[in-house]
JSON list of C-alpha atoms in Angstrom, two decimals:
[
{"chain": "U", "resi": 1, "resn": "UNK", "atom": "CA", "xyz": [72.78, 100.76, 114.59]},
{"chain": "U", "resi": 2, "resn": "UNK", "atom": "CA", "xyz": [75.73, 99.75, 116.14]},
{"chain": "U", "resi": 3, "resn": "UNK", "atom": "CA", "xyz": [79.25, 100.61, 114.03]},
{"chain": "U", "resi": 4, "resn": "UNK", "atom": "CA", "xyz": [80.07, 97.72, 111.94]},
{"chain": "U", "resi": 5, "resn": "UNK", "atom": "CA", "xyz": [76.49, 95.80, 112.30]},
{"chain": "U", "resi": 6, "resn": "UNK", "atom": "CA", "xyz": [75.22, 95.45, 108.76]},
{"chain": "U", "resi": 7, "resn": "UNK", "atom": "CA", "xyz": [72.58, 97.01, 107.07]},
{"chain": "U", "resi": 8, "resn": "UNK", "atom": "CA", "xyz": [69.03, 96.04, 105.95]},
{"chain": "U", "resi": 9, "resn": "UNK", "atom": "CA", "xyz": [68.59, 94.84, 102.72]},
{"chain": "U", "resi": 10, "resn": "UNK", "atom": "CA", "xyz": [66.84, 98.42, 101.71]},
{"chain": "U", "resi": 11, "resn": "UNK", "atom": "CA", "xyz": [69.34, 100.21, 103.07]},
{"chain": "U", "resi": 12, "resn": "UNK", "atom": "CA", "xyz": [72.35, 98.56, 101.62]},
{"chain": "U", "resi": 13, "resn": "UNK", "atom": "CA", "xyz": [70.31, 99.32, 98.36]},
{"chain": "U", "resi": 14, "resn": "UNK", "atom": "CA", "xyz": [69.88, 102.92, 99.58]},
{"chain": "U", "resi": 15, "resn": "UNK", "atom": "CA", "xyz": [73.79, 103.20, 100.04]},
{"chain": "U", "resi": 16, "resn": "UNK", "atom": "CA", "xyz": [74.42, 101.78, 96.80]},
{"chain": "U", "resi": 17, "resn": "UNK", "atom": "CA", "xyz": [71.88, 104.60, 94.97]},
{"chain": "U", "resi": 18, "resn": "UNK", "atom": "CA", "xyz": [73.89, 106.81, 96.97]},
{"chain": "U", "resi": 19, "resn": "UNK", "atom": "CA", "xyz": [77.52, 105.58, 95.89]},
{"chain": "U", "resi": 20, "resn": "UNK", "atom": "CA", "xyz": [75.85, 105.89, 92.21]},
{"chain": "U", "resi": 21, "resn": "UNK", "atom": "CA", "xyz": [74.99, 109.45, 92.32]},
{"chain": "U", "resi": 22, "resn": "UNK", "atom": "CA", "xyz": [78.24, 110.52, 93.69]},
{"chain": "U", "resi": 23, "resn": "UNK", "atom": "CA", "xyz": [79.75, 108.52, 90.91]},
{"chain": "U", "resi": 24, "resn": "UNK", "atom": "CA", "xyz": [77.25, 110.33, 88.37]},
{"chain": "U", "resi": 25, "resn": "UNK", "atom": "CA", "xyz": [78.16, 113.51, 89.79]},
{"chain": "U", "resi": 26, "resn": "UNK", "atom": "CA", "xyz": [81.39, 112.45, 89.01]},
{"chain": "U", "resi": 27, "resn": "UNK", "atom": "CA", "xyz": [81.42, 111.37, 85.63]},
{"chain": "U", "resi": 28, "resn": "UNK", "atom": "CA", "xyz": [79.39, 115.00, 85.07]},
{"chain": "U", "resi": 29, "resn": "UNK", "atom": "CA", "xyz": [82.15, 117.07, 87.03]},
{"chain": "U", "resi": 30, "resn": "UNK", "atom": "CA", "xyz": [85.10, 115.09, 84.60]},
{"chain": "U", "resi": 31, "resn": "UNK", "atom": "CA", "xyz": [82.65, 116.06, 81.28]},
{"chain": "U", "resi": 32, "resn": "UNK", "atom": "CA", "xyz": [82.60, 119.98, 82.59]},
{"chain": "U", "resi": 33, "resn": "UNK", "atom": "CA", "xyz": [86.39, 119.60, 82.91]},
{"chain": "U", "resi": 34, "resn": "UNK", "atom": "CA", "xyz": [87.09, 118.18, 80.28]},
{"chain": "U", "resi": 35, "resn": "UNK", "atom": "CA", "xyz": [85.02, 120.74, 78.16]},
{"chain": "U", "resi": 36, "resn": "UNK", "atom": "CA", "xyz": [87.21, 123.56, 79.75]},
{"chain": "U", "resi": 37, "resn": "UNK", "atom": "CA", "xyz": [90.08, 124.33, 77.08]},
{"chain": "U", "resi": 38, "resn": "UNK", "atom": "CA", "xyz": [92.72, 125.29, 79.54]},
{"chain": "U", "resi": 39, "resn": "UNK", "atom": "CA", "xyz": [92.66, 121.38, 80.62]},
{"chain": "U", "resi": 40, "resn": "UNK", "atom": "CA", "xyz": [93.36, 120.04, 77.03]},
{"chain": "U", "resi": 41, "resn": "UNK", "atom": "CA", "xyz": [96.65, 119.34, 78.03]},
{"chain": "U", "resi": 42, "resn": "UNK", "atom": "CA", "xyz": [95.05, 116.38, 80.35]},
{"chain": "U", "resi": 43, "resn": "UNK", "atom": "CA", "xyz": [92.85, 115.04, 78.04]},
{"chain": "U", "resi": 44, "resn": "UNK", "atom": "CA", "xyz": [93.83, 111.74, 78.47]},
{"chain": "U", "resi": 45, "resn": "UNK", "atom": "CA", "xyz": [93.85, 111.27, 82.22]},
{"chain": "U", "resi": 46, "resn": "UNK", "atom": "CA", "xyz": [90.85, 113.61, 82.41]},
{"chain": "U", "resi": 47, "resn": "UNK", "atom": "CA", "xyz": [88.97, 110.90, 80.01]},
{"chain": "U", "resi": 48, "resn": "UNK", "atom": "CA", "xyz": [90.55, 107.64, 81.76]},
{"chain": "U", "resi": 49, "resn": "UNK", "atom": "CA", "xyz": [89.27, 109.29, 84.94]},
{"chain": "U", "resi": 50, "resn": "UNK", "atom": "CA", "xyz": [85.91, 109.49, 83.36]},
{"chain": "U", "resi": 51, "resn": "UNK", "atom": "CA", "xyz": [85.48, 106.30, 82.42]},
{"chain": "U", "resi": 52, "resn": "UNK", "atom": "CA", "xyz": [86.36, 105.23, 85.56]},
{"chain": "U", "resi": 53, "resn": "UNK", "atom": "CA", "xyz": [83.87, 106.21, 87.17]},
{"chain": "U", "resi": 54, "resn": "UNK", "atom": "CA", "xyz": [81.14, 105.36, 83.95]},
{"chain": "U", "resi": 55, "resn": "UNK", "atom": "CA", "xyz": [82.30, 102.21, 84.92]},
{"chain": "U", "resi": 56, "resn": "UNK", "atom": "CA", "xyz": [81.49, 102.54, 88.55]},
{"chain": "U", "resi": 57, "resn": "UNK", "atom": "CA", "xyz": [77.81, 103.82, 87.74]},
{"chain": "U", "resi": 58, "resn": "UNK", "atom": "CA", "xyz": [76.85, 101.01, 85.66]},
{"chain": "U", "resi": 59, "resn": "UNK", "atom": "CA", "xyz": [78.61, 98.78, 88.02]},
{"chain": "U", "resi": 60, "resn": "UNK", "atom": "CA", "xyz": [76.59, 100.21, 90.75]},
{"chain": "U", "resi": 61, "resn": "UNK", "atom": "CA", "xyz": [73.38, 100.33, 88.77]},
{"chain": "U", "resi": 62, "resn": "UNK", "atom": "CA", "xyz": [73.64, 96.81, 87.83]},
{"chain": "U", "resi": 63, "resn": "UNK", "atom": "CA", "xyz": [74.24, 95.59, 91.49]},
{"chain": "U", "resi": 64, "resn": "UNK", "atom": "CA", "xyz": [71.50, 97.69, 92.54]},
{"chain": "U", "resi": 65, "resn": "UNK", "atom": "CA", "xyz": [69.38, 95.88, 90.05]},
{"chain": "U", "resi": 66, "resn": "UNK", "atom": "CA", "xyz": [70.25, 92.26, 90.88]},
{"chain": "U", "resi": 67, "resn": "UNK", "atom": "CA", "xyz": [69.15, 93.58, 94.58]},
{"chain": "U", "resi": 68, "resn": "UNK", "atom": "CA", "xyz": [65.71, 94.14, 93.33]},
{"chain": "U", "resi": 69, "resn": "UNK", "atom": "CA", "xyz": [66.18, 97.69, 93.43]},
{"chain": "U", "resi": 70, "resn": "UNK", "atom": "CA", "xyz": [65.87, 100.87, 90.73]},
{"chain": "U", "resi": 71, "resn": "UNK", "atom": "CA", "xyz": [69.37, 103.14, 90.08]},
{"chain": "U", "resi": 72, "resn": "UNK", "atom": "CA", "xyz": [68.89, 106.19, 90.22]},
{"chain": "U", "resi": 73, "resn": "UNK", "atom": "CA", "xyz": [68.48, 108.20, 87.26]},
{"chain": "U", "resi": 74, "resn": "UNK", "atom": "CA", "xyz": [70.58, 111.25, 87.88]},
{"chain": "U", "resi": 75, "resn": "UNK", "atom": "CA", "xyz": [72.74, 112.19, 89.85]},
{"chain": "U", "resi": 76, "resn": "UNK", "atom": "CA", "xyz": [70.53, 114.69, 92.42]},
{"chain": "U", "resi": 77, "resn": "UNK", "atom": "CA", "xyz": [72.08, 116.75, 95.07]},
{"chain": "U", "resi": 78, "resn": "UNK", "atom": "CA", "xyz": [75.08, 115.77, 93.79]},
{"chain": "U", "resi": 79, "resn": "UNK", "atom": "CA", "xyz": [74.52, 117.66, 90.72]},
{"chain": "U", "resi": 80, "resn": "UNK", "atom": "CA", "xyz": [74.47, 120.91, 92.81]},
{"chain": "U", "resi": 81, "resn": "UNK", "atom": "CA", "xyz": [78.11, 120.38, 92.76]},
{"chain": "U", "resi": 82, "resn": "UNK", "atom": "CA", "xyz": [78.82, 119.85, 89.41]},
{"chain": "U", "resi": 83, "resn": "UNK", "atom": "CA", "xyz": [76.92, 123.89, 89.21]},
{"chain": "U", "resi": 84, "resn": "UNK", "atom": "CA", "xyz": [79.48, 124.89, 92.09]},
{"chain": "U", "resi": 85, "resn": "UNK", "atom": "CA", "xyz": [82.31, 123.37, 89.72]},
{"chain": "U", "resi": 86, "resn": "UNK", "atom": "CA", "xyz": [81.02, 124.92, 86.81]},
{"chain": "U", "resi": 87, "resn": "UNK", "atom": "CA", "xyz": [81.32, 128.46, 88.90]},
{"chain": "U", "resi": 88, "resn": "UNK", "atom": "CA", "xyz": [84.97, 127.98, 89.76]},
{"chain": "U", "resi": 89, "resn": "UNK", "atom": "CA", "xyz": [86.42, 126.12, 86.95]},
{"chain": "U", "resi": 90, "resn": "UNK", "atom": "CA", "xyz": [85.78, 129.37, 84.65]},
{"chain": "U", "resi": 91, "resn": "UNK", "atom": "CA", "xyz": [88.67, 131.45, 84.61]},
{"chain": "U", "resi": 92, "resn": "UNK", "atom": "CA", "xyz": [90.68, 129.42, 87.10]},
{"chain": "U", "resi": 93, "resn": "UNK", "atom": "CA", "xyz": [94.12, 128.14, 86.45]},
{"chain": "U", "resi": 94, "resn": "UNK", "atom": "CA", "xyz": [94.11, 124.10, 85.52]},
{"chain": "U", "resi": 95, "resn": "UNK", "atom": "CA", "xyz": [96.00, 123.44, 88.82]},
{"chain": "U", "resi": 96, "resn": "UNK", "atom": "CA", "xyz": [93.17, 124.71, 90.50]},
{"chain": "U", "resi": 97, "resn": "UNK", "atom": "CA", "xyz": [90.98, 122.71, 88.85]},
{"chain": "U", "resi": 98, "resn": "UNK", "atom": "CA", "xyz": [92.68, 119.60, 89.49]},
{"chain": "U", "resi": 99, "resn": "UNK", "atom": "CA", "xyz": [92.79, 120.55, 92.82]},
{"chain": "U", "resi": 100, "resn": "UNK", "atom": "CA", "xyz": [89.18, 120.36, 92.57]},
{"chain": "U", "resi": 101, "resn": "UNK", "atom": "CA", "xyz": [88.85, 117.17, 91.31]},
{"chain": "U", "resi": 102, "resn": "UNK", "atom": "CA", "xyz": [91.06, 115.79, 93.48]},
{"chain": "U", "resi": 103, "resn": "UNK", "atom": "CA", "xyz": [89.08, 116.97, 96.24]},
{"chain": "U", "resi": 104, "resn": "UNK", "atom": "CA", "xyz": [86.30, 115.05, 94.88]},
{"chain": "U", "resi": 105, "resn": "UNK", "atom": "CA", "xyz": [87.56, 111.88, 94.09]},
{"chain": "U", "resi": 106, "resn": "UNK", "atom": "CA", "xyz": [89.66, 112.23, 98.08]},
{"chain": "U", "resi": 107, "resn": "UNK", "atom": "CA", "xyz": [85.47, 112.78, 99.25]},
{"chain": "U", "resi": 108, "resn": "UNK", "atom": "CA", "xyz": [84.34, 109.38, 97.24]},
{"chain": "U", "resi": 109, "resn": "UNK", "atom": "CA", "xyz": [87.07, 107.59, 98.71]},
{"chain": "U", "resi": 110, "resn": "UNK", "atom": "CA", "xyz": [85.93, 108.70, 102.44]},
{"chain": "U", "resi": 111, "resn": "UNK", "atom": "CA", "xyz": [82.25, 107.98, 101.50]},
{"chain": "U", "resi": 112, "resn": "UNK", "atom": "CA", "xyz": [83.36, 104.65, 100.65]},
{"chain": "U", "resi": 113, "resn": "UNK", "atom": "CA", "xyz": [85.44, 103.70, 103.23]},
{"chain": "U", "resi": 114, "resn": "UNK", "atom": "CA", "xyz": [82.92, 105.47, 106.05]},
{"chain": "U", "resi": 115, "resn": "UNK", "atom": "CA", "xyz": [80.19, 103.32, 104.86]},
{"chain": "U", "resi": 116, "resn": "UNK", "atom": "CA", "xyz": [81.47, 100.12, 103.76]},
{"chain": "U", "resi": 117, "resn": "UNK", "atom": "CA", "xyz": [81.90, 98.53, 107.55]},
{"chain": "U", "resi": 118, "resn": "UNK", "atom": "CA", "xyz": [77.76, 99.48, 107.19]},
{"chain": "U", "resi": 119, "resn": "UNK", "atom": "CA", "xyz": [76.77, 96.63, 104.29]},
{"chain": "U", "resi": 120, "resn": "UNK", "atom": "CA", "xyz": [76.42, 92.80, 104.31]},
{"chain": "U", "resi": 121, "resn": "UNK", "atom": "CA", "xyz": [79.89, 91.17, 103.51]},
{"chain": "U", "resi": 122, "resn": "UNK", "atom": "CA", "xyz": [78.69, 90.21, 100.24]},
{"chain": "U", "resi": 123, "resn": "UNK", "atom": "CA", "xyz": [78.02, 93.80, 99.28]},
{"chain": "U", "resi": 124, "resn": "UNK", "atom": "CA", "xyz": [81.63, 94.73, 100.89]},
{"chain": "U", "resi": 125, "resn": "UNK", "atom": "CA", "xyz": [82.72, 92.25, 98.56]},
{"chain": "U", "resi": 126, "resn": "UNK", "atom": "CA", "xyz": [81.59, 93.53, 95.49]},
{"chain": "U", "resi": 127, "resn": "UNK", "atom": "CA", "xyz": [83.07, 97.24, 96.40]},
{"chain": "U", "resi": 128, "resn": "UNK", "atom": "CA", "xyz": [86.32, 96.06, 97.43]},
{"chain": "U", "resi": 129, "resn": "UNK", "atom": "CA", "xyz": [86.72, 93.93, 93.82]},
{"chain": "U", "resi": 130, "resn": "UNK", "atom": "CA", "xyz": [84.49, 96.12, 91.45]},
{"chain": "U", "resi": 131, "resn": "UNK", "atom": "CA", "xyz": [84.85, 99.63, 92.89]},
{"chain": "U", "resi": 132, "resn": "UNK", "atom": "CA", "xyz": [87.35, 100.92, 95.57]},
{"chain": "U", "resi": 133, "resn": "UNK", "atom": "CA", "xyz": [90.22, 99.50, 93.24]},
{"chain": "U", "resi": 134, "resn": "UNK", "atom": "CA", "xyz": [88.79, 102.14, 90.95]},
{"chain": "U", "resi": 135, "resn": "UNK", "atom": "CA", "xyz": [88.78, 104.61, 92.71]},
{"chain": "U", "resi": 136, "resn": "UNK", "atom": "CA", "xyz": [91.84, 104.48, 93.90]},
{"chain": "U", "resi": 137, "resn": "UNK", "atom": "CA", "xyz": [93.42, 104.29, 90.60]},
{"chain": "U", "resi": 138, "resn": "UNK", "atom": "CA", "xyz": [91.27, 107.26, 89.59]},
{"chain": "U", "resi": 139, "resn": "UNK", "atom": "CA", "xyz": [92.66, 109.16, 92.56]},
{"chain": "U", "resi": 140, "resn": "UNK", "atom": "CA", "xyz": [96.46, 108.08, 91.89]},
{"chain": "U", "resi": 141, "resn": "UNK", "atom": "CA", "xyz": [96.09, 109.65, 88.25]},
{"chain": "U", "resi": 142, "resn": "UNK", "atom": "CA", "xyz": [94.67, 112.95, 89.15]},
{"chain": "U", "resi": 143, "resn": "UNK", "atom": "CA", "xyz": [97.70, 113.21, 91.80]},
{"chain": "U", "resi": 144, "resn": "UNK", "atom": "CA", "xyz": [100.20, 112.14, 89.05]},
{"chain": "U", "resi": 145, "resn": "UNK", "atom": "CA", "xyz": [98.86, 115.02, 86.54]},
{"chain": "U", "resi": 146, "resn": "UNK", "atom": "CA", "xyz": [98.62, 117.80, 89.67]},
{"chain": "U", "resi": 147, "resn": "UNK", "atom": "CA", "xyz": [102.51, 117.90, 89.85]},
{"chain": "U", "resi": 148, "resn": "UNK", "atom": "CA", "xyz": [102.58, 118.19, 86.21]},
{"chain": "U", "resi": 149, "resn": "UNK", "atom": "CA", "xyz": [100.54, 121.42, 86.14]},
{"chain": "U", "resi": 150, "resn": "UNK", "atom": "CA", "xyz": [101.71, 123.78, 83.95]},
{"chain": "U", "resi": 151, "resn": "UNK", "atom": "CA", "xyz": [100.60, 126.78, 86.21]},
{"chain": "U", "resi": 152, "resn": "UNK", "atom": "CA", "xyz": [101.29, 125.30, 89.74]},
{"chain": "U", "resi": 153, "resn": "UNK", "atom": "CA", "xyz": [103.63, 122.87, 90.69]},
{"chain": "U", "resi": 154, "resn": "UNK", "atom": "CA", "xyz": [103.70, 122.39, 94.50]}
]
């Protein structure tokens, strides 16, 4: 397929399960940090953050839906990572943490904007109103809290 030439119909759907797992994986890496007491001072953000992307997901899965197709259920290889996060996150400082996060959310925001050009312009549509703004908010609120790090301001 040519860059830029849209998808079929099953594999916009495809993409979309896709964009929904990472999101899962998400919403799963934000409950593992959240549940790590040296990030109690981040609560909040941590939770708007989380939300966020619980918003995404059942935007997602309800798109998905009105496609014809089935959401996925969990997140899959994605929730490898969440494991990996799990490894880290214990015993490392909170700046590392959000260091990891923010690596994450700067990976959703590449996925999206890689494979966006890919889907029908009603699909683009959807992202660019119900999504992307999302996650770019979600990515300007980890940034704001990683210079506020008690243990690692750059």
């Amino acid at each position: 397929m040519m860059p830029g030439t849209p998808q079929t119909h099953d594999a916009t759907v495809a993409q979309l399960a896709s964009f929904c797992r990472g999101e899962m994986s998400a919403v799963e890496t934000y409950d593992r940090a959240l549940a790590n007491a040296m990030m109690k001072s981040f609560e909040l953000v941590l939770t708007q953050c989380r939300q966020s992307h619980a918003h995404r997901v059942s935007k997602l899965s309800d798109r998905i839906k009105q496609m014809g197709g089935s959401p996925p259920q969990s997140s899959g290889p994605w929730g490898a990572l969440v494991k990996f996060f799990d490894n880290i996150a214990e015993g490392t400082h909170a700046h590392a943490v959000i260091s990891i996060l923010e690596d994450g959310e700067d990976h959703g925001s590449r996925d999206y904007e890689a494979d966006i050009v890919k889907l029908d312009i009603d699909t683009q549509a959807f992202l660019r109103l119900h999504v992307i703004p999302h996650e770019v908010e979600t990515r300007r609120l980890i940034e704001s809290i990683k210079f506020s790090s008690p243990d690692g301001n750059r």
